[in-house]
JSON list of C-alpha atoms in Angstrom, two decimals:
[
{"chain": "A", "resi": 29, "resn": "MET", "atom": "CA", "xyz": [29.63, -57.82, 2.55]},
{"chain": "A", "resi": 30, "resn": "LEU", "atom": "CA", "xyz": [26.73, -55.97, 0.98]},
{"chain": "A", "resi": 31, "resn": "LYS", "atom": "CA", "xyz": [25.19, -53.28, 3.16]},
{"chain": "A", "resi": 32, "resn": "ILE", "atom": "CA", "xyz": [21.56, -52.23, 2.81]},
{"chain": "A", "resi": 33, "resn": "ASN", "atom": "CA", "xyz": [20.63, -49.29, 5.03]},
{"chain": "A", "resi": 34, "resn": "GLY", "atom": "CA", "xyz": [17.79, -49.50, 7.51]},
{"chain": "A", "resi": 35, "resn": "ILE", "atom": "CA", "xyz": [14.50, -47.80, 6.76]},
{"chain": "A", "resi": 36, "resn": "LYS", "atom": "CA", "xyz": [12.85, -45.02, 8.71]},
{"chain": "A", "resi": 37, "resn": "LYS", "atom": "CA", "xyz": [9.27, -45.84, 7.79]},
{"chain": "A", "resi": 38, "resn": "GLY", "atom": "CA", "xyz": [8.23, -48.87, 5.82]},
{"chain": "A", "resi": 39, "resn": "ILE", "atom": "CA", "xyz": [7.91, -52.62, 5.66]},
{"chain": "A", "resi": 40, "resn": "VAL", "atom": "CA", "xyz": [10.35, -55.51, 5.80]},
{"chain": "A", "resi": 41, "resn": "ILE", "atom": "CA", "xyz": [9.20, -58.89, 4.51]},
{"chain": "A", "resi": 42, "resn": "ASP", "atom": "CA", "xyz": [11.63, -61.30, 6.12]},
{"chain": "A", "resi": 43, "resn": "HIS", "atom": "CA", "xyz": [12.25, -65.05, 6.43]},
{"chain": "A", "resi": 44, "resn": "ILE", "atom": "CA", "xyz": [11.21, -65.68, 2.83]},
{"chain": "A", "resi": 45, "resn": "LYS", "atom": "CA", "xyz": [12.34, -69.10, 1.64]},
{"chain": "A", "resi": 46, "resn": "ALA", "atom": "CA", "xyz": [15.33, -68.64, -0.67]},
{"chain": "A", "resi": 47, "resn": "GLY", "atom": "CA", "xyz": [14.16, -68.34, -4.27]},
{"chain": "A", "resi": 48, "resn": "LEU", "atom": "CA", "xyz": [10.64, -67.08, -3.50]},
{"chain": "A", "resi": 49, "resn": "GLY", "atom": "CA", "xyz": [11.54, -63.40, -3.02]},
{"chain": "A", "resi": 50, "resn": "TYR", "atom": "CA", "xyz": [11.35, -62.53, -6.70]},
{"chain": "A", "resi": 51, "resn": "LYS", "atom": "CA", "xyz": [7.94, -64.20, -7.06]},
{"chain": "A", "resi": 52, "resn": "ILE", "atom": "CA", "xyz": [6.62, -62.20, -4.10]},
{"chain": "A", "resi": 53, "resn": "PHE", "atom": "CA", "xyz": [8.20, -59.02, -5.48]},
{"chain": "A", "resi": 54, "resn": "LYS", "atom": "CA", "xyz": [6.39, -59.53, -8.83]},
{"chain": "A", "resi": 55, "resn": "GLU", "atom": "CA", "xyz": [3.04, -60.65, -7.31]},
{"chain": "A", "resi": 56, "resn": "LEU", "atom": "CA", "xyz": [2.94, -57.54, -5.11]},
{"chain": "A", "resi": 57, "resn": "LYS", "atom": "CA", "xyz": [3.88, -55.43, -8.18]},
{"chain": "A", "resi": 58, "resn": "LEU", "atom": "CA", "xyz": [6.76, -53.85, -6.28]},
{"chain": "A", "resi": 59, "resn": "ASP", "atom": "CA", "xyz": [8.56, -53.36, -9.59]},
{"chain": "A", "resi": 60, "resn": "GLU", "atom": "CA", "xyz": [5.89, -50.70, -10.28]},
{"chain": "A", "resi": 61, "resn": "ALA", "atom": "CA", "xyz": [6.12, -49.04, -6.84]},
{"chain": "A", "resi": 62, "resn": "ASP", "atom": "CA", "xyz": [6.99, -45.34, -6.57]},
{"chain": "A", "resi": 63, "resn": "CYS", "atom": "CA", "xyz": [9.04, -45.88, -3.40]},
{"chain": "A", "resi": 64, "resn": "THR", "atom": "CA", "xyz": [12.48, -47.37, -2.87]},
{"chain": "A", "resi": 65, "resn": "THR", "atom": "CA", "xyz": [12.43, -51.17, -2.67]},
{"chain": "A", "resi": 66, "resn": "ALA", "atom": "CA", "xyz": [15.15, -53.75, -2.19]},
{"chain": "A", "resi": 67, "resn": "LEU", "atom": "CA", "xyz": [15.04, -57.47, -2.91]},
{"chain": "A", "resi": 68, "resn": "ILE", "atom": "CA", "xyz": [17.85, -59.31, -1.16]},
{"chain": "A", "resi": 69, "resn": "LYS", "atom": "CA", "xyz": [18.34, -62.89, -2.34]},
{"chain": "A", "resi": 70, "resn": "ASN", "atom": "CA", "xyz": [20.17, -65.75, -0.65]},
{"chain": "A", "resi": 71, "resn": "ALA", "atom": "CA", "xyz": [21.06, -63.83, 2.51]},
{"chain": "A", "resi": 72, "resn": "PRO", "atom": "CA", "xyz": [22.57, -66.00, 5.26]},
{"chain": "A", "resi": 73, "resn": "SER", "atom": "CA", "xyz": [20.04, -67.16, 7.85]},
{"chain": "A", "resi": 74, "resn": "SER", "atom": "CA", "xyz": [20.60, -69.19, 11.02]},
{"chain": "A", "resi": 75, "resn": "LYS", "atom": "CA", "xyz": [16.99, -70.39, 10.84]},
{"chain": "A", "resi": 76, "resn": "LEU", "atom": "CA", "xyz": [16.69, -71.20, 7.11]},
{"chain": "A", "resi": 77, "resn": "GLY", "atom": "CA", "xyz": [20.30, -71.50, 5.95]},
{"chain": "A", "resi": 78, "resn": "LYS", "atom": "CA", "xyz": [19.56, -68.99, 3.18]},
{"chain": "A", "resi": 79, "resn": "LYS", "atom": "CA", "xyz": [16.66, -66.60, 2.87]},
{"chain": "A", "resi": 80, "resn": "ASP", "atom": "CA", "xyz": [15.30, -63.79, 0.73]},
{"chain": "A", "resi": 81, "resn": "LEU", "atom": "CA", "xyz": [13.97, -60.53, 2.13]},
{"chain": "A", "resi": 82, "resn": "ILE", "atom": "CA", "xyz": [12.26, -57.46, 0.77]},
{"chain": "A", "resi": 83, "resn": "LYS", "atom": "CA", "xyz": [12.55, -53.91, 2.14]},
{"chain": "A", "resi": 84, "resn": "ILE", "atom": "CA", "xyz": [10.00, -51.28, 1.18]},
{"chain": "A", "resi": 85, "resn": "ASP", "atom": "CA", "xyz": [10.77, -47.66, 2.12]},
{"chain": "A", "resi": 86, "resn": "ASN", "atom": "CA", "xyz": [7.11, -46.77, 2.57]},
{"chain": "A", "resi": 87, "resn": "VAL", "atom": "CA", "xyz": [4.00, -48.21, 4.21]},
{"chain": "A", "resi": 88, "resn": "ILE", "atom": "CA", "xyz": [1.82, -49.74, 1.51]},
{"chain": "A", "resi": 89, "resn": "ASP", "atom": "CA", "xyz": [-1.12, -52.12, 1.45]},
{"chain": "A", "resi": 90, "resn": "LEU", "atom": "CA", "xyz": [0.01, -55.73, 1.11]},
{"chain": "A", "resi": 91, "resn": "ASN", "atom": "CA", "xyz": [-2.16, -58.62, 0.03]},
{"chain": "A", "resi": 92, "resn": "LEU", "atom": "CA", "xyz": [-1.55, -60.98, 2.95]},
{"chain": "A", "resi": 93, "resn": "ASP", "atom": "CA", "xyz": [-3.41, -63.81, 1.18]},
{"chain": "A", "resi": 94, "resn": "ILE", "atom": "CA", "xyz": [-0.93, -63.78, -1.71]},
{"chain": "A", "resi": 95, "resn": "LEU", "atom": "CA", "xyz": [1.96, -63.74, 0.75]},
{"chain": "A", "resi": 96, "resn": "GLY", "atom": "CA", "xyz": [0.44, -66.59, 2.75]},
{"chain": "A", "resi": 97, "resn": "LEU", "atom": "CA", "xyz": [-0.06, -68.64, -0.40]},
{"chain": "A", "resi": 98, "resn": "ILE", "atom": "CA", "xyz": [3.50, -68.19, -1.63]},
{"chain": "A", "resi": 99, "resn": "ASP", "atom": "CA", "xyz": [5.32, -68.56, 1.70]},
{"chain": "A", "resi": 100, "resn": "PRO", "atom": "CA", "xyz": [3.24, -68.91, 4.87]},
{"chain": "A", "resi": 101, "resn": "GLY", "atom": "CA", "xyz": [6.40, -68.91, 7.03]},
{"chain": "A", "resi": 102, "resn": "LEU", "atom": "CA", "xyz": [7.50, -65.36, 6.30]},
{"chain": "A", "resi": 103, "resn": "THR", "atom": "CA", "xyz": [7.36, -62.42, 8.70]},
{"chain": "A", "resi": 104, "resn": "ILE", "atom": "CA", "xyz": [6.19, -58.88, 7.97]},
{"chain": "A", "resi": 105, "resn": "THR", "atom": "CA", "xyz": [7.68, -56.11, 10.09]},
{"chain": "A", "resi": 106, "resn": "ILE", "atom": "CA", "xyz": [6.16, -52.63, 10.11]},
{"chain": "A", "resi": 107, "resn": "ILE", "atom": "CA", "xyz": [8.65, -49.86, 10.89]},
{"chain": "A", "resi": 108, "resn": "ASP", "atom": "CA", "xyz": [7.92, -46.27, 11.89]},
{"chain": "A", "resi": 109, "resn": "ASP", "atom": "CA", "xyz": [10.55, -43.71, 12.93]},
{"chain": "A", "resi": 110, "resn": "GLU", "atom": "CA", "xyz": [13.18, -46.49, 12.68]},
{"chain": "A", "resi": 111, "resn": "ASN", "atom": "CA", "xyz": [11.34, -48.54, 15.34]},
{"chain": "A", "resi": 112, "resn": "ILE", "atom": "CA", "xyz": [9.44, -51.81, 14.95]},
{"chain": "A", "resi": 113, "resn": "VAL", "atom": "CA", "xyz": [5.77, -51.07, 15.60]},
{"chain": "A", "resi": 114, "resn": "ASP", "atom": "CA", "xyz": [4.25, -54.39, 14.50]},
{"chain": "A", "resi": 115, "resn": "LYS", "atom": "CA", "xyz": [5.28, -57.90, 13.48]},
{"chain": "A", "resi": 116, "resn": "ILE", "atom": "CA", "xyz": [2.92, -60.11, 11.53]},
{"chain": "A", "resi": 117, "resn": "LYS", "atom": "CA", "xyz": [3.48, -63.85, 11.22]},
{"chain": "A", "resi": 118, "resn": "LEU", "atom": "CA", "xyz": [1.56, -65.41, 8.39]},
{"chain": "A", "resi": 119, "resn": "SER", "atom": "CA", "xyz": [-0.08, -68.75, 7.89]},
{"chain": "A", "resi": 120, "resn": "ILE", "atom": "CA", "xyz": [-1.66, -70.32, 4.84]},
{"chain": "A", "resi": 121, "resn": "PRO", "atom": "CA", "xyz": [-5.09, -68.71, 4.33]},
{"chain": "A", "resi": 122, "resn": "GLU", "atom": "CA", "xyz": [-8.21, -70.87, 4.78]},
{"chain": "A", "resi": 123, "resn": "LYS", "atom": "CA", "xyz": [-9.99, -69.02, 1.95]},
{"chain": "A", "resi": 124, "resn": "VAL", "atom": "CA", "xyz": [-8.75, -66.87, -0.89]},
{"chain": "A", "resi": 125, "resn": "VAL", "atom": "CA", "xyz": [-10.79, -64.64, -3.19]},
{"chain": "A", "resi": 126, "resn": "GLY", "atom": "CA", "xyz": [-9.76, -63.40, -6.61]},
{"chain": "A", "resi": 127, "resn": "ILE", "atom": "CA", "xyz": [-6.25, -64.86, -6.56]},
{"chain": "A", "resi": 128, "resn": "LEU", "atom": "CA", "xyz": [-6.51, -68.39, -7.95]},
{"chain": "A", "resi": 129, "resn": "LYS", "atom": "CA", "xyz": [-8.10, -69.50, -11.21]},
{"chain": "A", "resi": 130, "resn": "CYS", "atom": "CA", "xyz": [-10.05, -72.72, -11.69]},
{"chain": "A", "resi": 131, "resn": "ASN", "atom": "CA", "xyz": [-8.31, -75.32, -13.86]},
{"chain": "A", "resi": 132, "resn": "ASN", "atom": "CA", "xyz": [-11.54, -77.02, -14.91]},
{"chain": "A", "resi": 133, "resn": "PRO", "atom": "CA", "xyz": [-12.34, -75.96, -18.51]},
{"chain": "A", "resi": 134, "resn": "ARG", "atom": "CA", "xyz": [-16.03, -76.77, -17.89]},
{"chain": "A", "resi": 135, "resn": "CYS", "atom": "CA", "xyz": [-16.33, -74.63, -14.76]},
{"chain": "A", "resi": 136, "resn": "VAL", "atom": "CA", "xyz": [-18.70, -71.69, -15.07]},
{"chain": "A", "resi": 137, "resn": "THR", "atom": "CA", "xyz": [-15.88, -69.38, -13.92]},
{"chain": "A", "resi": 138, "resn": "THR", "atom": "CA", "xyz": [-13.78, -70.12, -17.02]},
{"chain": "A", "resi": 139, "resn": "ILE", "atom": "CA", "xyz": [-16.70, -69.28, -19.29]},
{"chain": "A", "resi": 140, "resn": "GLU", "atom": "CA", "xyz": [-18.08, -66.22, -17.48]},
{"chain": "A", "resi": 141, "resn": "LYS", "atom": "CA", "xyz": [-14.67, -64.80, -16.40]},
{"chain": "A", "resi": 142, "resn": "ASN", "atom": "CA", "xyz": [-15.69, -64.22, -12.80]},
{"chain": "A", "resi": 143, "resn": "GLU", "atom": "CA", "xyz": [-12.75, -62.49, -11.06]},
{"chain": "A", "resi": 144, "resn": "ASP", "atom": "CA", "xyz": [-13.93, -62.94, -7.45]},
{"chain": "A", "resi": 145, "resn": "ILE", "atom": "CA", "xyz": [-13.96, -66.72, -7.16]},
{"chain": "A", "resi": 146, "resn": "THR", "atom": "CA", "xyz": [-13.58, -68.09, -3.64]},
{"chain": "A", "resi": 147, "resn": "PHE", "atom": "CA", "xyz": [-11.29, -71.06, -3.10]},
{"chain": "A", "resi": 148, "resn": "THR", "atom": "CA", "xyz": [-11.26, -73.03, 0.17]},
{"chain": "A", "resi": 149, "resn": "LEU", "atom": "CA", "xyz": [-8.17, -74.76, 1.53]},
{"chain": "A", "resi": 150, "resn": "VAL", "atom": "CA", "xyz": [-8.43, -78.57, 1.37]},
{"chain": "A", "resi": 151, "resn": "ASP", "atom": "CA", "xyz": [-4.78, -79.70, 1.72]},
{"chain": "A", "resi": 152, "resn": "PRO", "atom": "CA", "xyz": [-2.41, -77.38, 3.63]},
{"chain": "A", "resi": 153, "resn": "GLU", "atom": "CA", "xyz": [0.65, -79.57, 2.90]},
{"chain": "A", "resi": 154, "resn": "LYS", "atom": "CA", "xyz": [0.21, -79.26, -0.88]},
{"chain": "A", "resi": 155, "resn": "LYS", "atom": "CA", "xyz": [-1.39, -75.78, -0.65]},
{"chain": "A", "resi": 156, "resn": "GLU", "atom": "CA", "xyz": [-4.40, -77.11, -2.57]},
{"chain": "A", "resi": 157, "resn": "TYR", "atom": "CA", "xyz": [-7.68, -75.24, -2.72]},
{"chain": "A", "resi": 158, "resn": "LYS", "atom": "CA", "xyz": [-11.05, -76.16, -4.19]},
{"chain": "A", "resi": 159, "resn": "CYS", "atom": "CA", "xyz": [-13.22, -73.97, -6.40]},
{"chain": "A", "resi": 160, "resn": "GLU", "atom": "CA", "xyz": [-16.48, -72.81, -4.83]},
{"chain": "A", "resi": 161, "resn": "TYR", "atom": "CA", "xyz": [-18.39, -73.66, -8.01]},
{"chain": "A", "resi": 162, "resn": "CYS", "atom": "CA", "xyz": [-17.11, -77.03, -9.20]},
{"chain": "A", "resi": 163, "resn": "ASP", "atom": "CA", "xyz": [-14.89, -78.34, -6.35]},
{"chain": "A", "resi": 164, "resn": "THR", "atom": "CA", "xyz": [-11.90, -78.74, -8.70]},
{"chain": "A", "resi": 165, "resn": "ARG", "atom": "CA", "xyz": [-8.61, -78.63, -6.80]},
{"chain": "A", "resi": 166, "resn": "THR", "atom": "CA", "xyz": [-5.94, -76.11, -7.74]},
{"chain": "A", "resi": 167, "resn": "SER", "atom": "CA", "xyz": [-2.85, -74.47, -6.28]},
{"chain": "A", "resi": 168, "resn": "LEU", "atom": "CA", "xyz": [-0.74, -71.38, -6.93]}
]
C-alpha cells in the first residue's frame, strides 16, 4: 500500500469525489505552488467507495467558492503542529464572483470583458447559476 506521510502544518482537502481531485488541483494552481503537495486519486473510502484527496504542506489561501462549485461535499482540514485545528465542510455557494463566464454572446460581459461578474445560484442540483446582467444560465 502507498504511504503518504502526515503533515506538520498545512491543509488536507478530503472526501473529494473520485475523478475531481485533478480538476481541483489545477483550478487552485497547486501545480505552481512552492510547497510540497500530493494528489491522491482513487483512495478507498467507506463513505464514497473511492475518493481523491489533496495534501498541501503549507497553509495557503484557498478559493472556497471554486471548491464549492466543483465538489460541495468535500472537507477541508487545517493542520498545525500535526494537530487538527479546524475542519471546514463546504456547500455549493449561493453567489460566485469572477469564476464563471456568461455563455450569452450578446451579454455585455462578453463584449466588455468584465472579470468580476456575479452569478447567482438558481438550480443547486444542476449547479446552474444566472448572470447578473442578462440572466443567462451557466455552470462550471
